[in-house]
Coordinates of C-alpha atoms in Angstrom, one line a residue:
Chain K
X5 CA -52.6 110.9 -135.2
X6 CA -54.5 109.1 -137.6
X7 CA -58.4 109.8 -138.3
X8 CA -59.1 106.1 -137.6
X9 CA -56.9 105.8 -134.5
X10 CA -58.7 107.8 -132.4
X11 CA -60.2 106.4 -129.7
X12 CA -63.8 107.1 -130.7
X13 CA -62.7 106.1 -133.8
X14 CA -61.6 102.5 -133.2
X15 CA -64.7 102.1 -130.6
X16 CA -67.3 102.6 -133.0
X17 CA -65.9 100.4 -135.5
X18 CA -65.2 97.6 -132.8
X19 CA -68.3 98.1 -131.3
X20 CA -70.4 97.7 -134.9
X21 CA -68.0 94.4 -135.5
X22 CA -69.9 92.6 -132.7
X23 CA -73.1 93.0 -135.1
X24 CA -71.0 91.2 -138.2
X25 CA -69.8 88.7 -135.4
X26 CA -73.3 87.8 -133.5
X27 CA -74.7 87.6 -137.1
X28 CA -72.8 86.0 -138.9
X29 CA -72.4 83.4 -135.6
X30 CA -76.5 83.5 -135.5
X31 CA -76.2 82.5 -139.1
X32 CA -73.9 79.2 -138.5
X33 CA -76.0 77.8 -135.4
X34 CA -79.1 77.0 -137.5
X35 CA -77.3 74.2 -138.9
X36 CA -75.5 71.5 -137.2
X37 CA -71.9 71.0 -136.4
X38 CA -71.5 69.2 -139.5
X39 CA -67.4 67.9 -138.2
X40 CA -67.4 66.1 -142.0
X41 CA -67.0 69.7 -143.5
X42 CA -63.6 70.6 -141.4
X43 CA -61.4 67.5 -142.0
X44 CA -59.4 66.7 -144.9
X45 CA -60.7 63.8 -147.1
X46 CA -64.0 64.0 -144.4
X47 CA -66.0 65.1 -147.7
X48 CA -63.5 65.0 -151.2
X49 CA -62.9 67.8 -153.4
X50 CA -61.4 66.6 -155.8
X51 CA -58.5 68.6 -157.3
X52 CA -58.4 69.9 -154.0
X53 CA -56.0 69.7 -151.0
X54 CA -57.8 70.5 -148.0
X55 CA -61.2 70.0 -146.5
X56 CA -64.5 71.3 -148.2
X57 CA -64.0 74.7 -145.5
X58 CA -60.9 75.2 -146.6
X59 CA -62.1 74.9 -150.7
X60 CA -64.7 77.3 -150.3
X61 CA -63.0 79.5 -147.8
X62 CA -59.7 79.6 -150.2
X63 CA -61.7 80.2 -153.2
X64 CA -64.0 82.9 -151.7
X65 CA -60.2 85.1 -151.0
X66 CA -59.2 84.4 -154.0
X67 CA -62.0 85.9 -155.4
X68 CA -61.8 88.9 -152.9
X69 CA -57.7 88.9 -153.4
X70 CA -58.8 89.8 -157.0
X71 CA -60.3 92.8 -156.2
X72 CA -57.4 94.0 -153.7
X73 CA -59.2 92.6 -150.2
X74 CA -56.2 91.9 -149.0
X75 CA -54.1 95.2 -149.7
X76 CA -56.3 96.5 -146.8
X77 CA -54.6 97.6 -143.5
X78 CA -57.4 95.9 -141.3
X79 CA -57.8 92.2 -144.0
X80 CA -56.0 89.5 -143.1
X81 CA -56.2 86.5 -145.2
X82 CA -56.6 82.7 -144.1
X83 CA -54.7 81.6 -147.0
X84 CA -50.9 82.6 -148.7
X85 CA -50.4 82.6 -152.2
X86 CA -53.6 84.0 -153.2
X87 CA -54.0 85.6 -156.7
X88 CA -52.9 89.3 -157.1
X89 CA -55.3 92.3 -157.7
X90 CA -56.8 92.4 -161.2
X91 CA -57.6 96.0 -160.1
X92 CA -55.1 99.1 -160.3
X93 CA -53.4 99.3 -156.9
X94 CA -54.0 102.2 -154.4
X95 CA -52.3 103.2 -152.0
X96 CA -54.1 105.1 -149.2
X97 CA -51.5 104.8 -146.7
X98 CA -51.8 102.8 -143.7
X99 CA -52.5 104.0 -140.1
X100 CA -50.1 101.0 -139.0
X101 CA -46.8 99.6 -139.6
X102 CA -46.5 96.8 -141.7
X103 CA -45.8 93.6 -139.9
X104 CA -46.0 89.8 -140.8
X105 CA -48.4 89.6 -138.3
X106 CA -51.4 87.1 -139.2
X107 CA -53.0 84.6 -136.4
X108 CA -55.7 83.3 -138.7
X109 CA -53.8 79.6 -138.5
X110 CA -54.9 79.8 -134.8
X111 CA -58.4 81.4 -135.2
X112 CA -59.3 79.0 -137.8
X113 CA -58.0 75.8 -135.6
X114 CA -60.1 77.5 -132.6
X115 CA -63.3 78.1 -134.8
X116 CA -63.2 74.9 -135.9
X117 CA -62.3 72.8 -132.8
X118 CA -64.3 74.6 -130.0
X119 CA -66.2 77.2 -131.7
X120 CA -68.5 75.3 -134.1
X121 CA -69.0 72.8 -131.2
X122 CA -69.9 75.6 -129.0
X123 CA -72.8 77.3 -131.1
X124 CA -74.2 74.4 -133.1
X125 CA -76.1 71.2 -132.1
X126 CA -74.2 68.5 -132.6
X127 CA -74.8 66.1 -135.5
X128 CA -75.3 66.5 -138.9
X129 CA -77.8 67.6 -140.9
X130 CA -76.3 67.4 -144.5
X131 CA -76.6 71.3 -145.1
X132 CA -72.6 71.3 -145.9
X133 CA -72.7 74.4 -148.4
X134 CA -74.6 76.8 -146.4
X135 CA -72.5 75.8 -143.2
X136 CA -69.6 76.4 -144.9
X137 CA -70.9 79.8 -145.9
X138 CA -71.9 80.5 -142.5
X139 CA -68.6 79.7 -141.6
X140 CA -66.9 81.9 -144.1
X141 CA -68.3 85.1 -142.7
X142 CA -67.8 84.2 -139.5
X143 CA -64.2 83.6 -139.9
X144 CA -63.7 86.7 -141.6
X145 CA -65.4 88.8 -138.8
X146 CA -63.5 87.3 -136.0
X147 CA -60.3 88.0 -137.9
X148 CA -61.0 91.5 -139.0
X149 CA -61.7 92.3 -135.2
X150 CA -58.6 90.2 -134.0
X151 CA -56.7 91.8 -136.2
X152 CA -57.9 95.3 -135.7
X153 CA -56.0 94.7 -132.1
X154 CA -53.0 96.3 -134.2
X155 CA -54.6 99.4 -135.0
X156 CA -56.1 99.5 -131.0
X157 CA -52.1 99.0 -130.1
X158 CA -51.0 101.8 -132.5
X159 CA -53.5 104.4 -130.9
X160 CA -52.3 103.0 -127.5
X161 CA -48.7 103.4 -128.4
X162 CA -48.7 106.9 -129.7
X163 CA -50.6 107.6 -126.6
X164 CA -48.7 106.9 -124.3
X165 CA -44.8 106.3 -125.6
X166 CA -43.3 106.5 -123.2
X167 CA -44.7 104.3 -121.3
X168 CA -44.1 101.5 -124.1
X169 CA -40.7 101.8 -125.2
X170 CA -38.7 100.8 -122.1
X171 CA -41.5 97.7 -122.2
X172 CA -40.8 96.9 -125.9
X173 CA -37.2 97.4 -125.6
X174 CA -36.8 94.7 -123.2
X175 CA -38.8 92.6 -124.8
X176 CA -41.3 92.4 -121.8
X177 CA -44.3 90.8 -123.0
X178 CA -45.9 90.1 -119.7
X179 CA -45.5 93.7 -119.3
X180 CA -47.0 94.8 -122.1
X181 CA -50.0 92.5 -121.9
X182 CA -50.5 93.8 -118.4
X183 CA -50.0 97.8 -119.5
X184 CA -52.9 96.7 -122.4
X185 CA -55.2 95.5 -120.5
X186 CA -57.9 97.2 -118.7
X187 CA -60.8 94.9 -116.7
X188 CA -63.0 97.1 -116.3
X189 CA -63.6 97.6 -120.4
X190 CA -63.4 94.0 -120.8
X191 CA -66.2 93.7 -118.4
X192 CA -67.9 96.6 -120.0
X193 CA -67.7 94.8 -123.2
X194 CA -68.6 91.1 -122.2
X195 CA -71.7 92.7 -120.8
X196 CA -72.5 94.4 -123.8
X197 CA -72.2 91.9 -126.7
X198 CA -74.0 89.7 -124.3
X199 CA -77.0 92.3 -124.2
X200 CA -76.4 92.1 -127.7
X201 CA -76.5 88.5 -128.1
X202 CA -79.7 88.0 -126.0
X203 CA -81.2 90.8 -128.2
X204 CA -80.7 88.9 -131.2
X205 CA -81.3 85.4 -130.0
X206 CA -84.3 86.4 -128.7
X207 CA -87.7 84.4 -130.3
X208 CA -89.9 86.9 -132.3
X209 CA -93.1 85.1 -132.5
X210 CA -91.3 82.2 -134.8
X211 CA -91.6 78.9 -133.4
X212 CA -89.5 77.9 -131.1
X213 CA -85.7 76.4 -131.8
X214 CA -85.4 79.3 -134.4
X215 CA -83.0 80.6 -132.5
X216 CA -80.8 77.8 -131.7
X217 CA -77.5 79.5 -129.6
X218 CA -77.3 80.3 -126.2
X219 CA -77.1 83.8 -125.3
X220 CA -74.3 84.0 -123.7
X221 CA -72.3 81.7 -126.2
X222 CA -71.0 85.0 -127.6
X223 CA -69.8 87.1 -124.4
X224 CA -67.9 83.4 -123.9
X225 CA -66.4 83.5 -126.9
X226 CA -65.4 86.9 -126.8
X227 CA -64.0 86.3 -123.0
X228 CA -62.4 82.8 -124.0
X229 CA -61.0 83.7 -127.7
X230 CA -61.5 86.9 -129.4
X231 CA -60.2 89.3 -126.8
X232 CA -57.0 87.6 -125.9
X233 CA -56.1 86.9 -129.2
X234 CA -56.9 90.4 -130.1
X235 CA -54.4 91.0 -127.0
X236 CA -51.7 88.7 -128.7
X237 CA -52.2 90.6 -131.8
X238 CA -51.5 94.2 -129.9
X239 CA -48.0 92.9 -128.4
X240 CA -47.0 91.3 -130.9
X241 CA -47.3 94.4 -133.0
X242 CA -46.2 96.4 -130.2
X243 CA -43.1 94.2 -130.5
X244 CA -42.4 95.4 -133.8
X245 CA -43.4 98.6 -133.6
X246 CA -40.3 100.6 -132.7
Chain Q
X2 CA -96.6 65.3 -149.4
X3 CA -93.0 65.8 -148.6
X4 CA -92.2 66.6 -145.3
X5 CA -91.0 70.1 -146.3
X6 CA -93.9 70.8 -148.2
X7 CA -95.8 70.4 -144.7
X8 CA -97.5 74.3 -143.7
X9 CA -95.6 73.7 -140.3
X10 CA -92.3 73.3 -141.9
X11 CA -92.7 76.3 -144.8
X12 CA -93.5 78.6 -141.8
X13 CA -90.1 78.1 -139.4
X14 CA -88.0 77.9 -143.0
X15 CA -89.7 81.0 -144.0
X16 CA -89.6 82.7 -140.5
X17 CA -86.0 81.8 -140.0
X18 CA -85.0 83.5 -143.6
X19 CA -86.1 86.9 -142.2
X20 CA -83.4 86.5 -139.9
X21 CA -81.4 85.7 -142.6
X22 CA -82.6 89.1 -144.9
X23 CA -82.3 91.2 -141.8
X24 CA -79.1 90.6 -140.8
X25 CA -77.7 90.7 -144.6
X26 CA -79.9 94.0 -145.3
X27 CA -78.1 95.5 -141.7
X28 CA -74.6 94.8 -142.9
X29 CA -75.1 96.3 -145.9
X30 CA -77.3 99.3 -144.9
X31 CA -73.7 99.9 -142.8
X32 CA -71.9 101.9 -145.8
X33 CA -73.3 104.5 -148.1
X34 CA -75.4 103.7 -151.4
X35 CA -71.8 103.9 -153.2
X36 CA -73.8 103.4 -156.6
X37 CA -70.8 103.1 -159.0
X38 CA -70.3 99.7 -158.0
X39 CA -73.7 98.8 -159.7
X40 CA -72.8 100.6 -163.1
X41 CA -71.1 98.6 -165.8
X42 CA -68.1 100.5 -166.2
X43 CA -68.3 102.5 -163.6
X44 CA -65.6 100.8 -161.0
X45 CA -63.5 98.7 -164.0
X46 CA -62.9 95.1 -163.9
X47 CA -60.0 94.6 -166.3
X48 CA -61.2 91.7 -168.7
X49 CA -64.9 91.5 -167.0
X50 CA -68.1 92.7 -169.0
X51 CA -70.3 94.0 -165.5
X52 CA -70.1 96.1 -162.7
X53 CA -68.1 95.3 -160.0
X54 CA -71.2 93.8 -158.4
X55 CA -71.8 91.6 -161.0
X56 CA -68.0 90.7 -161.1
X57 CA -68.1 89.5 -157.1
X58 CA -71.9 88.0 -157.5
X59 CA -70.5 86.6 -160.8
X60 CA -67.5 84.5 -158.8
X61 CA -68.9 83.8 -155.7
X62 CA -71.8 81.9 -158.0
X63 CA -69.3 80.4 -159.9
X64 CA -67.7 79.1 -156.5
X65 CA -70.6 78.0 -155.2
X66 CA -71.7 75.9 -158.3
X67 CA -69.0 73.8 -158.2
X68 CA -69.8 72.5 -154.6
X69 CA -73.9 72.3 -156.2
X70 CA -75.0 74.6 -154.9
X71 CA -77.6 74.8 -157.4
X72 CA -78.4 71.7 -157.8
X73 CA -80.7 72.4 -154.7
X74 CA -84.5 73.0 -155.0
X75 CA -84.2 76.1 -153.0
X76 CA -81.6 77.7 -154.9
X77 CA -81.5 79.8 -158.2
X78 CA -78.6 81.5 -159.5
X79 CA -78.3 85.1 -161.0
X80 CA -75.7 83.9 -164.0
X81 CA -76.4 81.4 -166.1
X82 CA -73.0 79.3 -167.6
X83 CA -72.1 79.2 -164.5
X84 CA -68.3 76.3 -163.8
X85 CA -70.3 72.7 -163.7
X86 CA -70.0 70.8 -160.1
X87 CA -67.0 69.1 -159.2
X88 CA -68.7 67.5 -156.3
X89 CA -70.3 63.8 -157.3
X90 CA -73.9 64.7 -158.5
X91 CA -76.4 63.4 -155.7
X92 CA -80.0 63.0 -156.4
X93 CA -82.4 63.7 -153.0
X94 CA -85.5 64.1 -155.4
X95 CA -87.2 67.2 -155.1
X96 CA -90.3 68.4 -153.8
X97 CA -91.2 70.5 -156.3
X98 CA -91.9 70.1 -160.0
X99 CA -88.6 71.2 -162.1
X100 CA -89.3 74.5 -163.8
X101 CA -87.8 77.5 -165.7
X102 CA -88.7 80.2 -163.0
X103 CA -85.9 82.6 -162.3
X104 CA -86.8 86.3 -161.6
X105 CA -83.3 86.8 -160.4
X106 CA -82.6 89.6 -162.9
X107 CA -86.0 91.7 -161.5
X108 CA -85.0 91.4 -158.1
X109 CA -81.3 92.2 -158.9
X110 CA -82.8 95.5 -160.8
X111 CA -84.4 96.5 -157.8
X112 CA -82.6 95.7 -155.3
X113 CA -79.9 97.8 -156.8
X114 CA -82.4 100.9 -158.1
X115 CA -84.8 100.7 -155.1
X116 CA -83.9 98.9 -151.8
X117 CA -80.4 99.9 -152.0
X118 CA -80.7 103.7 -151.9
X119 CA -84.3 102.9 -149.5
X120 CA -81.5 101.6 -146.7
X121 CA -78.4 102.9 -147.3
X122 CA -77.1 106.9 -146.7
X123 CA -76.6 108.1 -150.2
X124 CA -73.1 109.2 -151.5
X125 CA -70.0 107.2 -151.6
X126 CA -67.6 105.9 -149.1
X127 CA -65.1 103.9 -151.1
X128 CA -66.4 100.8 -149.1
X129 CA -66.5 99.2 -152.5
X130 CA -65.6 95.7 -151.8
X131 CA -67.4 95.7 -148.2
X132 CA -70.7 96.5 -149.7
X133 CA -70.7 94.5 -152.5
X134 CA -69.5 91.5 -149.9
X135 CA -73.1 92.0 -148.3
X136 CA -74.7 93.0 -151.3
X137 CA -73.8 89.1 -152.9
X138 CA -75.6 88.0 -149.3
X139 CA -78.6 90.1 -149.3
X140 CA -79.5 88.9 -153.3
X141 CA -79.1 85.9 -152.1
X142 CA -81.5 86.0 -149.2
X143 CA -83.4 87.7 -150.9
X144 CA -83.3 85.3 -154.2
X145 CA -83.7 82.4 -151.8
X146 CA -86.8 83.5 -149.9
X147 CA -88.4 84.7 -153.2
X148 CA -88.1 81.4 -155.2
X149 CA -89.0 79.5 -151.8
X150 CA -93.0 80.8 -154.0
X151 CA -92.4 77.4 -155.3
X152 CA -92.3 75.1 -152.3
X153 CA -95.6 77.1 -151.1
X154 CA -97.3 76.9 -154.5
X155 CA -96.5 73.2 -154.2
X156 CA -98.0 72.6 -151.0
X157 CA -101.4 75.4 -151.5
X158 CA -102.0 73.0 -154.4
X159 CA -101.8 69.9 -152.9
X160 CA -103.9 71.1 -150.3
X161 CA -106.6 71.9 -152.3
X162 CA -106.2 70.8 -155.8
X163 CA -109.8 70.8 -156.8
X164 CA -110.0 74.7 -156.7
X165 CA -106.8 75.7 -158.4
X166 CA -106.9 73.0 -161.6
X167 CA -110.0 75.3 -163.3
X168 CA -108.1 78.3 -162.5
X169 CA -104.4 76.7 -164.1
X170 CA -106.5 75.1 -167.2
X171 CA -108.4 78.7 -167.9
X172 CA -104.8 80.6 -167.7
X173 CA -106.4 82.7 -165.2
X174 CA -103.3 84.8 -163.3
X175 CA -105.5 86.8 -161.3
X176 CA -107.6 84.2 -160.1
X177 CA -104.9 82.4 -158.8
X178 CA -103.2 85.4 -157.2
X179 CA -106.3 86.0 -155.3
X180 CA -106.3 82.5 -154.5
X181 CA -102.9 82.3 -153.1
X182 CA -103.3 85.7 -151.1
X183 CA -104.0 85.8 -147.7
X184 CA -104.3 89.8 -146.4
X185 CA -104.5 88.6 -142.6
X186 CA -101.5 86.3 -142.8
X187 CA -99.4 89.5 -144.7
X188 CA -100.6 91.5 -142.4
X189 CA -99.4 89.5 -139.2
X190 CA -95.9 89.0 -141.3
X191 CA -95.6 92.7 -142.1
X192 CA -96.0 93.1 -138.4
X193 CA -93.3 90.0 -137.1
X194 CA -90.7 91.2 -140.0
X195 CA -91.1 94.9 -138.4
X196 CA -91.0 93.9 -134.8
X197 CA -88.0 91.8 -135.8
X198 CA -86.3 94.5 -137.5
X199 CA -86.5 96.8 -134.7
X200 CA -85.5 94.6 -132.0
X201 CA -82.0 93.8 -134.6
X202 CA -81.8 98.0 -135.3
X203 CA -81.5 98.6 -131.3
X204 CA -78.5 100.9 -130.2
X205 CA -77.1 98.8 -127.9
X206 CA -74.5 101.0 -125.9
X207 CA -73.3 101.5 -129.2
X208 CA -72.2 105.4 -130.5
X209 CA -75.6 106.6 -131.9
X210 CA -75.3 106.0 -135.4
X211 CA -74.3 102.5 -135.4
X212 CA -77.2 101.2 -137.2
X213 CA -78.3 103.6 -139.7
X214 CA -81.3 101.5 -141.4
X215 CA -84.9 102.7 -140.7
X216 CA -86.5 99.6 -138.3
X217 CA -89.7 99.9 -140.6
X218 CA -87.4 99.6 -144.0
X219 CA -88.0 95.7 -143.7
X220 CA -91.4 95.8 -143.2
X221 CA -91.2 98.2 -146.1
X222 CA -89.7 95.9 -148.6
X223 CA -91.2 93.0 -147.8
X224 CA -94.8 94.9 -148.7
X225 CA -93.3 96.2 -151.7
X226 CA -90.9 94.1 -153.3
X227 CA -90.4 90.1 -151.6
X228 CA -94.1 89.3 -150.6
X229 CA -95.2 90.6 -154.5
X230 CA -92.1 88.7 -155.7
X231 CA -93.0 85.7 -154.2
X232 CA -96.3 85.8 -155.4
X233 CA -95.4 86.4 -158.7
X234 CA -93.3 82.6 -158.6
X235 CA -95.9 81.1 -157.1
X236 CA -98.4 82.0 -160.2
X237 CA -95.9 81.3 -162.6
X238 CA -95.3 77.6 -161.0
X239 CA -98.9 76.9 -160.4
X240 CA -99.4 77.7 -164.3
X241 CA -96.6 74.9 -165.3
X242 CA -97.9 72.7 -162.3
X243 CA -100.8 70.4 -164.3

């Protein structure tokens, strides 16, 4: 097996995602929902099709396409059509198979129409760039570790094979939900990055509203979005894998 | 006096930007000191005259500018020539009198010589695009906070514009520095940025190792690098301010 599919392996680097996520989230909260920055024609680009997200998100991969982002087993991009590498290729084999796989359609829908809402205040406060920032990195963390669900089905699969194949086979995806599934971790984790959370959201002698999202906005969102769409991600692979 | 000139509203900006630093400085501090990315030549861009710092830092500004970015008070770029905006201009006024500063290029230099190898483990990872990702958000931060010496300048001379015109007309640098300095007010920041830093470097049921920077590195480079930094811009304004 794989260096990076061991189980230790894929914990730690899960585990050290919920920092990039509760940060990145932290980030996006000081400033208000700002709904102008999400819709189409809401504020013009012009030359651009899309809304000002999408502009800076789609130029910010093309940048990172440029430097071979995206020829990374666990980078997944928002947008298609992206420019190709300016630097030499590698190729340092993949711990996965390669799939089509890519949900970021539905993460960025999600982030946009319950997330944002969920974390900021509503309103807007005219800070348009540095939302959009905020909202870049954020969008790349929760697709890295949405993603990453196809390396944790890999390990699972090479685990355990036998248990899989007759599920895969028959195209059982109720099954294989249920056999990747485990409560007791969820719960584990929920508690965690909302220890986490209420770490950093705490106020350190700044005055108060620095810290504007609840604590346990993030153990929500990781209960209401970012583990089962990391679960769809893991069957879908698992679908594919044989 | 502009409302963000007001002592109340410098404090929570500049309180909330620690946030900002420390969470940048802990992404970052993640992957080794990889030091060929900051060496002109050292990682090739084909067709690009930098390092492959410079090249990401290089297009993210140029992204950035075309939205304005920095048409804002509050933020200077590393690059000059940078694309011109394709955004509408839009003029909010500023609070603060239009000058030349930019020490960009100093804090680049020591950011990559000094903080860089000060958080991260030395050697090299090939977490080339990852680190230079946060190392484009901890400049900056760290830009951002630094040239915020101008907002303050602004408002400890409105407060009290009878003591610093003799010093501005005599040219006197180290009157004014003295003037500016507060050694209980550093002190009592040194102290939040630390306590911050090691509430944010927690293990939290994480694998030991997860956060690898020192809690007291923040502390650290605020003493020896931002506060001086800041200082330094808020001379340099108060000398163009009459």
């Amino acid at each position: 097996m794989h260096a990076s599919l061991k189980l230790e392996s894929i914990r730690s680097v899960l585990v050290r995602m919920e920092e990039t996520i509760i940060f990145a989230l932290l980030e996006r909260a000081q400033f208000k929902a700002n709904a102008v920055i999400y819709r189409t024609g809401g504020l013009a680009v012009p030359g651009f099709a899309g809304s000002f997200l999408d502009y800076l998100l789609h130029g910010t991969e093309a940048l990172h396409a440029t430097v071979r982002r995206y020829t990374s087993p666990d980078e997944y991009p928002f947008f298609t059509g992206l420019p190709a590498p300016i630097l030499p290729a590698i190729d340092l084999g993949s711990p996965i198979r390669k799939t089509g796989i890519n949900i970021n359609a539905k993460i960025k829908r999600v982030y946009e129409d319950e997330i944002v809402p969920f974390i900021c205040e509503p309103g807007d406060d005219q800070q348009y760039g540095s939302s959009a920032v905020a909202d870049v990195a954020s969008l790349q963390a929760v697709s890295k570790r949405v993603h990453y669900g196809m390396f944790v089905a890999e390990s699972k699969f090479l685990s355990d094979e036998n248990a899989f194949v007759p599920l895969i086979k028959a195209g059982d995806r109720d099954g294989l939900r249920a056999r990747i599934s485990d409560e007791a971790v969820e719960e584990r984790l929920f508690a965690r990055v909302a220890k986490k959370a209420a770490t950093y959201c705490q106020e350190i002698e700044g005055p108060p509203g620095v810290h504007k999202m609840r604590p346990d906005a993030v153990s929500d969102i990781y209960r209401r979005w970012i583990v089962p769409f990391t679960k769809d991600v893991e069957v879908d692979y698992l679908l594919q894998r044989l």
